[in-house]
mmCIF file of N, CA and C in Angstrom:
data_model
loop_
_atom_site.group_PDB
_atom_site.id
_atom_site.type_symbol
_atom_site.label_atom_id
_atom_site.label_comp_id
_atom_site.label_asym_id
_atom_site.label_seq_id
_atom_site.Cartn_x
_atom_site.Cartn_y
_atom_site.Cartn_z
ATOM 1 N N MET A 265 112.167 107.513 102.582
ATOM 2 C CA MET A 265 112.511 106.137 101.811
ATOM 3 C C MET A 265 111.501 105.816 100.767
ATOM 4 N N THR A 266 111.932 105.368 99.550
ATOM 5 C CA THR A 266 110.895 105.297 98.573
ATOM 6 C C THR A 266 110.741 103.647 98.745
ATOM 7 N N ASP A 267 109.420 103.531 98.350
ATOM 8 C CA ASP A 267 108.819 102.204 98.435
ATOM 9 C C ASP A 267 108.560 101.401 97.360
ATOM 10 N N PRO A 268 109.479 100.383 97.100
ATOM 11 C CA PRO A 268 110.146 99.942 95.853
ATOM 12 C C PRO A 268 108.531 99.240 95.556
ATOM 13 N N THR A 269 107.509 98.632 96.323
ATOM 14 C CA THR A 269 106.807 97.777 96.182
ATOM 15 C C THR A 269 105.292 98.530 95.394
ATOM 16 N N ARG A 270 105.419 99.913 95.396
ATOM 17 C CA ARG A 270 104.552 100.954 94.789
ATOM 18 C C ARG A 270 104.538 100.778 93.145
ATOM 19 N N TYR A 271 105.868 100.286 92.523
ATOM 20 C CA TYR A 271 105.933 100.311 91.277
ATOM 21 C C TYR A 271 105.866 98.753 90.908
ATOM 22 N N VAL A 272 105.002 98.304 90.030
ATOM 23 C CA VAL A 272 105.273 97.230 89.259
ATOM 24 C C VAL A 272 105.562 97.241 87.827
ATOM 25 N N PHE A 273 106.175 96.796 87.262
ATOM 26 C CA PHE A 273 106.075 96.585 85.689
ATOM 27 C C PHE A 273 106.224 95.346 85.020
ATOM 28 N N GLU A 274 105.817 95.416 84.052
ATOM 29 C CA GLU A 274 105.095 93.930 83.192
ATOM 30 C C GLU A 274 106.580 93.840 81.844
ATOM 31 N N HIS A 275 106.646 92.597 81.854
ATOM 32 C CA HIS A 275 107.204 92.158 80.596
ATOM 33 C C HIS A 275 106.654 90.977 80.185
ATOM 34 N N SER A 276 107.329 90.296 79.144
ATOM 35 C CA SER A 276 106.554 89.028 78.459
ATOM 36 C C SER A 276 106.748 87.811 79.042
ATOM 37 N N ASP A 277 107.524 88.064 80.503
ATOM 38 C CA ASP A 277 107.657 86.912 81.251
ATOM 39 C C ASP A 277 106.745 86.689 82.522
ATOM 40 N N GLY A 278 105.754 88.052 82.551
ATOM 41 C CA GLY A 278 104.978 88.332 83.573
ATOM 42 C C GLY A 278 105.153 89.651 84.048
ATOM 43 N N LYS A 279 104.948 89.867 85.602
ATOM 44 C CA LYS A 279 105.181 91.060 86.542
ATOM 45 C C LYS A 279 106.078 90.920 87.274
ATOM 46 N N ASP A 280 106.713 92.046 87.658
ATOM 47 C CA ASP A 280 107.776 91.980 88.948
ATOM 48 C C ASP A 280 107.899 93.181 89.413
ATOM 49 N N SER A 281 108.092 93.483 90.397
ATOM 50 C CA SER A 281 108.587 94.834 91.076
ATOM 51 C C SER A 281 109.974 95.214 91.078
ATOM 52 N N LEU A 282 109.791 96.500 91.438
ATOM 53 C CA LEU A 282 111.570 96.944 91.391
ATOM 54 C C LEU A 282 112.282 96.912 92.791
ATOM 55 N N SER A 283 113.670 96.964 92.328
ATOM 56 C CA SER A 283 114.672 97.241 93.509
ATOM 57 C C SER A 283 114.394 98.803 93.866
ATOM 58 N N GLU A 284 115.065 98.925 95.553
ATOM 59 C CA GLU A 284 114.937 100.097 95.775
ATOM 60 C C GLU A 284 115.604 101.171 94.843
ATOM 61 N N ASP A 285 116.937 100.709 94.604
ATOM 62 C CA ASP A 285 117.420 101.614 93.572
ATOM 63 C C ASP A 285 116.790 101.944 92.471
ATOM 64 N N GLN A 286 116.061 101.100 91.789
ATOM 65 C CA GLN A 286 115.059 101.432 90.784
ATOM 66 C C GLN A 286 114.260 102.229 90.918
ATOM 67 N N ALA A 287 113.543 102.035 92.210
ATOM 68 C CA ALA A 287 112.599 103.262 92.649
ATOM 69 C C ALA A 287 112.995 104.331 92.739
ATOM 70 N N VAL A 288 114.099 104.714 93.425
ATOM 71 C CA VAL A 288 114.672 106.003 93.684
ATOM 72 C C VAL A 288 114.742 106.559 92.231
ATOM 73 N N LEU A 289 115.410 105.950 91.190
ATOM 74 C CA LEU A 289 115.622 106.593 89.864
ATOM 75 C C LEU A 289 114.542 107.064 89.261
ATOM 76 N N ILE A 290 113.304 105.898 89.452
ATOM 77 C CA ILE A 290 111.923 106.533 88.532
ATOM 78 C C ILE A 290 111.600 107.657 89.351
ATOM 79 N N ASP A 291 111.317 107.488 90.604
ATOM 80 C CA ASP A 291 110.855 108.812 91.488
ATOM 81 C C ASP A 291 111.720 109.943 90.788
ATOM 82 N N GLU A 292 113.060 110.224 90.871
ATOM 83 C CA GLU A 292 113.381 111.099 90.189
ATOM 84 C C GLU A 292 113.365 111.589 88.879
ATOM 85 N N MET A 293 113.191 110.816 88.149
ATOM 86 C CA MET A 293 112.487 110.951 86.779
ATOM 87 C C MET A 293 111.319 111.755 86.730
ATOM 88 N N ILE A 294 110.239 111.113 87.440
ATOM 89 C CA ILE A 294 108.886 111.698 87.485
ATOM 90 C C ILE A 294 108.748 112.940 88.285
ATOM 91 N N ASP A 295 109.306 113.052 89.389
ATOM 92 C CA ASP A 295 109.158 114.249 90.053
ATOM 93 C C ASP A 295 110.015 115.160 89.708
ATOM 94 N N ASP A 296 110.787 115.166 89.067
ATOM 95 C CA ASP A 296 111.848 116.515 88.407
ATOM 96 C C ASP A 296 112.370 116.299 87.296
ATOM 97 N N PRO A 297 111.653 115.849 86.064
ATOM 98 C CA PRO A 297 112.110 115.443 84.682
ATOM 99 C C PRO A 297 112.886 116.470 84.107
ATOM 100 N N HIS A 298 112.988 117.409 84.465
ATOM 101 C CA HIS A 298 113.877 118.503 83.949
ATOM 102 C C HIS A 298 114.936 119.313 84.550
ATOM 103 N N ALA A 299 115.380 118.565 85.546
ATOM 104 C CA ALA A 299 116.495 118.781 86.313
ATOM 105 C C ALA A 299 117.694 118.957 85.571
ATOM 106 N N PRO A 300 118.492 119.906 85.978
ATOM 107 C CA PRO A 300 119.617 120.053 85.131
ATOM 108 C C PRO A 300 120.853 118.798 85.373
ATOM 109 N N ALA A 301 121.036 118.395 84.168
ATOM 110 C CA ALA A 301 121.823 117.232 84.197
ATOM 111 C C ALA A 301 123.393 117.909 84.519
ATOM 112 N N PHE A 302 123.789 117.006 85.505
ATOM 113 C CA PHE A 302 125.268 116.909 85.967
ATOM 114 C C PHE A 302 126.036 117.019 84.820
ATOM 115 N N ASP A 303 127.167 117.800 84.744
ATOM 116 C CA ASP A 303 128.147 117.894 83.402
ATOM 117 C C ASP A 303 129.062 116.519 83.739
ATOM 118 N N PHE A 304 128.601 115.556 82.511
ATOM 119 C CA PHE A 304 129.628 114.528 82.372
ATOM 120 C C PHE A 304 129.540 113.925 81.124
ATOM 121 N N ALA A 305 130.577 113.182 80.792
ATOM 122 C CA ALA A 305 130.673 112.744 79.573
ATOM 123 C C ALA A 305 130.212 111.227 79.383
ATOM 124 N N VAL A 306 129.577 110.709 78.317
ATOM 125 C CA VAL A 306 129.211 109.365 78.096
ATOM 126 C C VAL A 306 130.160 108.471 76.958
ATOM 127 N N VAL A 307 130.600 107.506 77.637
ATOM 128 C CA VAL A 307 131.402 106.424 76.890
ATOM 129 C C VAL A 307 130.732 105.123 76.798
ATOM 130 N N ASN A 308 130.830 104.508 75.330
ATOM 131 C CA ASN A 308 130.251 103.607 75.378
ATOM 132 C C ASN A 308 131.388 102.380 75.333
ATOM 133 N N ASP A 309 131.286 101.687 76.180
ATOM 134 C CA ASP A 309 132.554 100.707 76.442
ATOM 135 C C ASP A 309 132.177 99.488 75.615
ATOM 136 N N GLU A 310 132.152 99.111 74.333
ATOM 137 C CA GLU A 310 131.703 98.140 73.636
ATOM 138 C C GLU A 310 132.160 96.640 74.154
ATOM 139 N N LYS A 311 133.451 96.729 74.540
ATOM 140 C CA LYS A 311 134.018 95.177 75.147
ATOM 141 C C LYS A 311 133.291 95.019 76.355
ATOM 142 N N ALA A 312 133.054 95.988 77.315
ATOM 143 C CA ALA A 312 132.051 95.680 78.703
ATOM 144 C C ALA A 312 130.591 95.366 78.433
ATOM 145 N N GLY A 313 130.138 96.069 77.215
ATOM 146 C CA GLY A 313 128.876 96.291 77.007
ATOM 147 C C GLY A 313 128.170 97.151 78.132
ATOM 148 N N ILE A 314 128.639 98.542 78.126
ATOM 149 C CA ILE A 314 128.174 99.428 79.204
ATOM 150 C C ILE A 314 128.274 100.927 78.627
ATOM 151 N N TYR A 315 127.174 101.586 78.705
ATOM 152 C CA TYR A 315 127.273 103.152 78.474
ATOM 153 C C TYR A 315 127.673 103.618 79.806
ATOM 154 N N GLU A 316 128.725 104.322 80.021
ATOM 155 C CA GLU A 316 129.161 104.750 81.171
ATOM 156 C C GLU A 316 129.195 106.089 81.116
ATOM 157 N N ALA A 317 128.749 107.011 82.500
ATOM 158 C CA ALA A 317 128.551 108.417 82.922
ATOM 159 C C ALA A 317 129.872 108.627 83.470
ATOM 160 N N ILE A 318 130.645 109.116 83.020
ATOM 161 C CA ILE A 318 131.927 109.766 83.500
ATOM 162 C C ILE A 318 132.277 111.221 83.677
ATOM 163 N N VAL A 319 132.909 111.473 84.899
ATOM 164 C CA VAL A 319 133.180 112.864 85.684
ATOM 165 C C VAL A 319 135.027 112.678 85.597
ATOM 166 N N GLY A 320 135.748 113.290 85.021
ATOM 167 C CA GLY A 320 137.131 113.210 85.332
ATOM 168 C C GLY A 320 137.373 111.865 85.073
ATOM 169 N N ASP A 321 137.917 111.135 86.134
ATOM 170 C CA ASP A 321 138.171 109.296 85.639
ATOM 171 C C ASP A 321 137.359 108.800 86.518
ATOM 172 N N ARG A 322 136.442 109.155 86.784
ATOM 173 C CA ARG A 322 135.314 108.328 87.708
ATOM 174 C C ARG A 322 134.007 107.845 87.062
ATOM 175 N N GLU A 323 133.636 106.592 87.063
ATOM 176 C CA GLU A 323 132.297 106.505 86.673
ATOM 177 C C GLU A 323 131.423 106.834 87.775
ATOM 178 N N ILE A 324 130.220 107.701 87.131
ATOM 179 C CA ILE A 324 129.030 107.874 88.278
ATOM 180 C C ILE A 324 127.838 107.532 87.983
ATOM 181 N N ALA A 325 127.548 106.643 86.876
ATOM 182 C CA ALA A 325 126.514 105.850 86.472
ATOM 183 C C ALA A 325 126.790 105.056 85.499
ATOM 184 N N GLY A 326 125.858 104.252 84.981
ATOM 185 C CA GLY A 326 126.087 103.258 83.745
ATOM 186 C C GLY A 326 124.808 102.593 83.674
ATOM 187 N N LEU A 327 124.930 102.340 82.261
ATOM 188 C CA LEU A 327 123.663 101.367 81.642
ATOM 189 C C LEU A 327 124.224 100.354 80.739
ATOM 190 N N PRO A 328 124.247 99.042 81.608
ATOM 191 C CA PRO A 328 124.816 98.033 80.725
ATOM 192 C C PRO A 328 123.686 97.317 79.530
ATOM 193 N N TYR A 329 124.275 96.966 78.737
ATOM 194 C CA TYR A 329 123.735 96.362 77.587
ATOM 195 C C TYR A 329 123.990 95.176 76.905
ATOM 196 N N SER A 330 123.615 94.121 76.330
ATOM 197 C CA SER A 330 123.811 93.179 75.670
ATOM 198 C C SER A 330 123.554 93.321 73.764
ATOM 199 N N VAL A 331 124.282 92.886 73.208
ATOM 200 C CA VAL A 331 124.205 93.048 71.730
ATOM 201 C C VAL A 331 123.375 91.933 71.317
ATOM 202 N N ALA A 332 122.156 92.396 70.459
ATOM 203 C CA ALA A 332 121.050 91.344 69.981
ATOM 204 C C ALA A 332 121.044 91.258 68.730
ATOM 205 N N GLY A 333 122.230 90.775 67.804
ATOM 206 C CA GLY A 333 122.322 90.678 66.322
ATOM 207 C C GLY A 333 122.745 91.962 66.013
ATOM 208 N N ASP A 334 122.714 92.189 64.658
ATOM 209 C CA ASP A 334 123.225 93.658 64.222
ATOM 210 C C ASP A 334 122.505 94.855 64.411
ATOM 211 N N ASP A 335 121.513 94.808 64.711
ATOM 212 C CA ASP A 335 120.581 95.990 64.757
ATOM 213 C C ASP A 335 119.965 96.075 66.038
ATOM 214 N N ARG A 336 120.387 95.359 67.201
ATOM 215 C CA ARG A 336 119.154 95.798 68.209
ATOM 216 C C ARG A 336 119.992 95.615 69.519
ATOM 217 N N LEU A 337 119.929 96.575 70.534
ATOM 218 C CA LEU A 337 120.624 96.340 71.759
ATOM 219 C C LEU A 337 119.544 96.111 72.881
ATOM 220 N N VAL A 338 119.943 95.273 73.907
ATOM 221 C CA VAL A 338 118.986 94.796 75.189
ATOM 222 C C VAL A 338 119.554 95.546 76.119
ATOM 223 N N LEU A 339 118.757 96.983 76.504
ATOM 224 C CA LEU A 339 119.161 97.405 77.637
ATOM 225 C C LEU A 339 118.690 97.099 79.082
ATOM 226 N N LEU A 340 119.985 96.797 79.923
ATOM 227 C CA LEU A 340 119.747 95.840 81.042
ATOM 228 C C LEU A 340 119.208 96.318 82.669
ATOM 229 N N ALA A 341 120.092 97.714 82.772
ATOM 230 C CA ALA A 341 119.440 98.131 83.896
ATOM 231 C C ALA A 341 120.357 99.719 84.241
ATOM 232 N N THR A 342 119.859 100.883 84.473
ATOM 233 C CA THR A 342 120.297 101.729 84.845
ATOM 234 C C THR A 342 120.544 101.955 86.262
ATOM 235 N N SER A 343 121.697 102.415 86.532
ATOM 236 C CA SER A 343 122.384 102.590 88.177
ATOM 237 C C SER A 343 123.274 104.125 87.950
ATOM 238 N N VAL A 344 122.839 104.560 89.128
ATOM 239 C CA VAL A 344 123.808 105.971 89.396
ATOM 240 C C VAL A 344 124.003 105.744 90.756
ATOM 241 N N TYR A 345 125.342 106.193 91.148
ATOM 242 C CA TYR A 345 125.797 105.971 92.400
ATOM 243 C C TYR A 345 125.060 106.991 93.436
ATOM 244 N N PRO A 346 124.711 106.553 94.708
ATOM 245 C CA PRO A 346 124.072 107.259 95.349
ATOM 246 C C PRO A 346 124.354 108.761 95.534
ATOM 247 N N GLU A 347 125.648 109.081 95.490
ATOM 248 C CA GLU A 347 125.778 110.409 96.059
ATOM 249 C C GLU A 347 125.461 111.291 94.941
ATOM 250 N N PHE A 348 125.638 110.615 93.724
ATOM 251 C CA PHE A 348 124.905 111.709 92.583
ATOM 252 C C PHE A 348 123.725 111.327 92.143
ATOM 253 N N ARG A 349 122.756 111.018 92.872
ATOM 254 C CA ARG A 349 121.269 110.954 92.365
ATOM 255 C C ARG A 349 120.874 112.448 92.550
ATOM 256 N N LYS A 350 119.773 112.573 92.229
ATOM 257 C CA LYS A 350 119.017 113.904 92.134
ATOM 258 C C LYS A 350 119.375 114.930 91.508
ATOM 259 N N GLN A 351 120.422 114.526 90.555
ATOM 260 C CA GLN A 351 121.000 115.800 89.945
ATOM 261 C C GLN A 351 120.514 115.380 88.226
ATOM 262 N N GLY A 352 119.657 114.853 87.860
ATOM 263 C CA GLY A 352 119.042 114.547 86.362
ATOM 264 C C GLY A 352 120.257 113.236 85.815
ATOM 265 N N ILE A 353 120.924 112.742 86.649
ATOM 266 C CA ILE A 353 121.825 112.069 85.476
ATOM 267 C C ILE A 353 121.239 110.906 84.944
ATOM 268 N N ALA A 354 120.580 109.855 85.544
ATOM 269 C CA ALA A 354 119.846 109.057 84.886
ATOM 270 C C ALA A 354 118.899 109.400 83.730
ATOM 271 N N THR A 355 118.229 110.392 83.834
ATOM 272 C CA THR A 355 117.468 110.886 82.536
ATOM 273 C C THR A 355 118.368 111.362 81.648
ATOM 274 N N GLU A 356 119.386 112.056 81.809
ATOM 275 C CA GLU A 356 120.444 112.621 80.745
ATOM 276 C C GLU A 356 120.977 111.257 80.192
ATOM 277 N N LEU A 357 121.713 110.324 80.918
ATOM 278 C CA LEU A 357 122.368 109.084 80.579
ATOM 279 C C LEU A 357 121.434 108.531 79.544
ATOM 280 N N ILE A 358 120.143 108.162 80.063
ATOM 281 C CA ILE A 358 119.360 107.207 79.134
ATOM 282 C C ILE A 358 119.137 108.078 77.546
ATOM 283 N N ARG A 359 118.894 109.767 78.089
ATOM 284 C CA ARG A 359 118.553 110.174 76.631
ATOM 285 C C ARG A 359 119.684 110.088 75.487
ATOM 286 N N ARG A 360 121.101 110.512 76.113
ATOM 287 C CA ARG A 360 122.170 110.070 75.400
ATOM 288 C C ARG A 360 122.340 108.702 74.836
ATOM 289 N N VAL A 361 122.090 107.896 75.571
ATOM 290 C CA VAL A 361 122.064 106.365 75.018
ATOM 291 C C VAL A 361 121.118 106.221 74.020
ATOM 292 N N LEU A 362 119.787 106.497 74.380
ATOM 293 C CA LEU A 362 118.988 106.331 73.030
ATOM 294 C C LEU A 362 119.267 107.058 72.037
ATOM 295 N N ASP A 363 119.791 108.176 72.164
ATOM 296 C CA ASP A 363 120.425 109.345 70.648
ATOM 297 C C ASP A 363 121.340 108.417 70.190
ATOM 298 N N ASP A 364 122.360 107.697 70.806
ATOM 299 C CA ASP A 364 123.178 107.144 70.283
ATOM 300 C C ASP A 364 122.671 105.757 69.483
ATOM 301 N N VAL A 365 121.774 105.066 70.046
ATOM 302 C CA VAL A 365 121.283 104.127 69.390
ATOM 303 C C VAL A 365 120.395 104.492 68.249
ATOM 304 N N ARG A 366 119.795 105.813 68.011
ATOM 305 C CA ARG A 366 119.225 106.292 66.933
ATOM 306 C C ARG A 366 119.977 106.299 66.052
ATOM 307 N N ALA A 367 121.089 107.238 66.283
ATOM 308 C CA ALA A 367 122.439 107.487 65.219
ATOM 309 C C ALA A 367 122.855 106.345 64.713
ATOM 310 N N GLN A 368 122.760 105.206 65.296
ATOM 311 C CA GLN A 368 123.475 104.148 64.767
ATOM 312 C C GLN A 368 122.325 103.073 64.010
ATOM 313 N N GLY A 369 121.520 103.395 63.867
ATOM 314 C CA GLY A 369 120.213 102.809 63.171
ATOM 315 C C GLY A 369 119.398 101.411 63.715
ATOM 316 N N LYS A 370 119.782 101.649 65.186
ATOM 317 C CA LYS A 370 119.333 100.145 65.820
ATOM 318 C C LYS A 370 118.223 100.606 66.572
ATOM 319 N N THR A 371 117.532 99.154 67.253
ATOM 320 C CA THR A 371 116.445 99.275 68.264
ATOM 321 C C THR A 371 116.991 98.925 69.451
ATOM 322 N N VAL A 372 115.986 98.920 70.575
ATOM 323 C CA VAL A 372 116.234 98.355 71.744
ATOM 324 C C VAL A 372 115.086 97.559 72.382
ATOM 325 N N THR A 373 115.688 96.503 73.001
ATOM 326 C CA THR A 373 114.802 95.798 73.936
ATOM 327 C C THR A 373 115.118 96.660 75.457
ATOM 328 N N ILE A 374 113.781 96.960 76.246
ATOM 329 C CA ILE A 374 114.131 97.166 77.089
ATOM 330 C C ILE A 374 113.928 96.400 78.584
ATOM 331 N N MET A 375 114.890 95.996 79.006
ATOM 332 C CA MET A 375 114.741 94.971 80.333
ATOM 333 C C MET A 375 114.658 96.062 81.505
ATOM 334 N N CYS A 376 115.277 97.390 81.600
ATOM 335 C CA CYS A 376 115.409 98.073 82.541
ATOM 336 C C CYS A 376 113.953 98.906 82.736
ATOM 337 N N PRO A 377 113.383 98.901 83.848
ATOM 338 C CA PRO A 377 112.004 99.739 84.200
ATOM 339 C C PRO A 377 112.267 101.298 84.271
ATOM 340 N N VAL A 378 113.316 101.732 84.444
ATOM 341 C CA VAL A 378 113.948 103.167 84.430
ATOM 342 C C VAL A 378 113.912 103.821 82.896
ATOM 343 N N VAL A 379 114.472 102.888 82.165
ATOM 344 C CA VAL A 379 114.427 103.256 80.833
ATOM 345 C C VAL A 379 112.864 103.222 79.977
ATOM 346 N N ARG A 380 112.072 102.278 80.458
ATOM 347 C CA ARG A 380 111.190 102.187 80.249
ATOM 348 C C ARG A 380 110.082 103.540 80.708
ATOM 349 N N THR A 381 110.358 104.063 81.724
ATOM 350 C CA THR A 381 109.620 104.998 82.455
ATOM 351 C C THR A 381 110.123 106.298 81.411
ATOM 352 N N PHE A 382 111.446 106.230 81.341
ATOM 353 C CA PHE A 382 111.961 107.152 80.645
ATOM 354 C C PHE A 382 111.285 107.523 79.425
ATOM 355 N N ILE A 383 110.961 106.464 78.483
ATOM 356 C CA ILE A 383 110.351 106.533 77.291
ATOM 357 C C ILE A 383 108.759 106.833 77.407
ATOM 358 N N GLU A 384 108.176 106.676 78.638
ATOM 359 C CA GLU A 384 106.745 106.893 78.576
ATOM 360 C C GLU A 384 106.574 108.328 79.191
ATOM 361 N N HIS A 385 107.423 108.930 79.494
ATOM 362 C CA HIS A 385 107.579 110.357 79.796
ATOM 363 C C HIS A 385 108.271 111.161 78.437
ATOM 364 N N ASN A 386 108.892 110.518 77.473
ATOM 365 C CA ASN A 386 109.620 111.187 76.393
ATOM 366 C C ASN A 386 109.287 109.968 74.898
ATOM 367 N N PRO A 387 107.863 110.403 74.670
ATOM 368 C CA PRO A 387 107.623 109.313 73.792
ATOM 369 C C PRO A 387 108.068 109.540 72.116
ATOM 370 N N GLU A 388 108.939 110.633 72.145
ATOM 371 C CA GLU A 388 109.599 110.819 70.809
ATOM 372 C C GLU A 388 110.611 109.842 70.845
ATOM 373 N N TYR A 389 110.926 109.075 71.593
ATOM 374 C CA TYR A 389 112.058 107.728 71.615
ATOM 375 C C TYR A 389 111.475 106.586 71.431
ATOM 376 N N ALA A 390 109.945 106.291 71.504
ATOM 377 C CA ALA A 390 109.145 105.088 71.294
ATOM 378 C C ALA A 390 109.437 104.762 70.145
ATOM 379 N N ASP A 391 110.014 104.819 69.201
ATOM 380 C CA ASP A 391 109.948 104.169 67.895
ATOM 381 C C ASP A 391 111.678 103.649 68.016
ATOM 382 N N LEU A 392 111.935 103.778 69.185
ATOM 383 C CA LEU A 392 113.463 102.915 69.318
ATOM 384 C C LEU A 392 113.122 101.482 69.489
ATOM 385 N N ILE A 393 112.120 101.318 70.119
ATOM 386 C CA ILE A 393 111.872 100.351 71.079
ATOM 387 C C ILE A 393 111.398 99.047 69.921
ATOM 388 N N ASP A 394 112.118 97.796 69.779
ATOM 389 C CA ASP A 394 111.812 96.646 68.848
ATOM 390 C C ASP A 394 110.423 96.073 68.976
ATOM 391 N N ALA A 395 109.971 96.283 68.063
ATOM 392 C CA ALA A 395 108.291 95.831 67.688
ATOM 393 C C ALA A 395 108.356 94.025 68.235
ATOM 394 N N LYS A 396 109.223 93.685 67.691
ATOM 395 C CA LYS A 396 109.184 92.207 68.200
ATOM 396 C C LYS A 396 109.670 91.468 69.446
ATOM 397 N N HIS A 397 110.553 92.423 70.042
ATOM 398 C CA HIS A 397 111.364 92.260 71.308
ATOM 399 C C HIS A 397 111.156 93.432 71.835
ATOM 400 N N PRO A 398 110.076 93.801 72.825
ATOM 401 C CA PRO A 398 109.881 95.160 73.235
ATOM 402 C C PRO A 398 110.453 95.143 74.866
ATOM 403 N N GLY A 399 110.599 93.936 75.267
ATOM 404 C CA GLY A 399 110.964 93.860 76.646
ATOM 405 C C GLY A 399 110.090 94.221 77.823
ATOM 406 N N VAL A 400 110.419 95.259 78.777
ATOM 407 C CA VAL A 400 109.494 95.701 79.701
ATOM 408 C C VAL A 400 108.564 96.311 78.981
ATOM 409 N N THR A 401 107.090 96.161 79.188
ATOM 410 C CA THR A 401 106.424 96.355 78.400
ATOM 411 C C THR A 401 105.541 97.861 79.184
ATOM 412 N N LYS A 402 105.394 97.810 80.331
ATOM 413 C CA LYS A 402 105.158 99.007 81.366
ATOM 414 C C LYS A 402 106.029 99.361 82.140
ATOM 415 N N GLY A 403 106.034 100.774 82.779
ATOM 416 C CA GLY A 403 106.962 101.128 83.525
ATOM 417 C C GLY A 403 106.246 101.089 85.194
ATOM 418 N N HIS A 404 105.735 102.543 85.495
ATOM 419 C CA HIS A 404 105.277 102.265 87.071
ATOM 420 C C HIS A 404 104.028 102.273 87.027
ATOM 421 N N ARG A 405 103.489 102.066 88.211
ATOM 422 C CA ARG A 405 101.829 102.101 88.185
ATOM 423 C C ARG A 405 101.462 103.142 89.207
#
């Protein structure tokens, strides 16, 4: 079992530790960053404020967000149903969300330590972080 206390993340309000689910997703991302992604579609449900990973008619993962003005999204929390973990879904979902944000010409505020860790390991996405409102400033320790 993953120990969530081994991770600490920092944000503008101070330090916090991860939930067990967040720690599992970060472990997956760090231990096997190039795992073959499960074949899924990503749907942006703008009314609900969530990017969903969908297989058939089933949601297998999600990344909820809130809209902050016309040009910024606040990425809240990556989640993957347990039976779909360790298949690269979190990594690929975050990549596709950030690609969509870039295509829209927007920036992000990161409240999700899993997204923060992804960007730390994929610095080509660092330019998407809003300079005035970065959110979580450090991923894992």
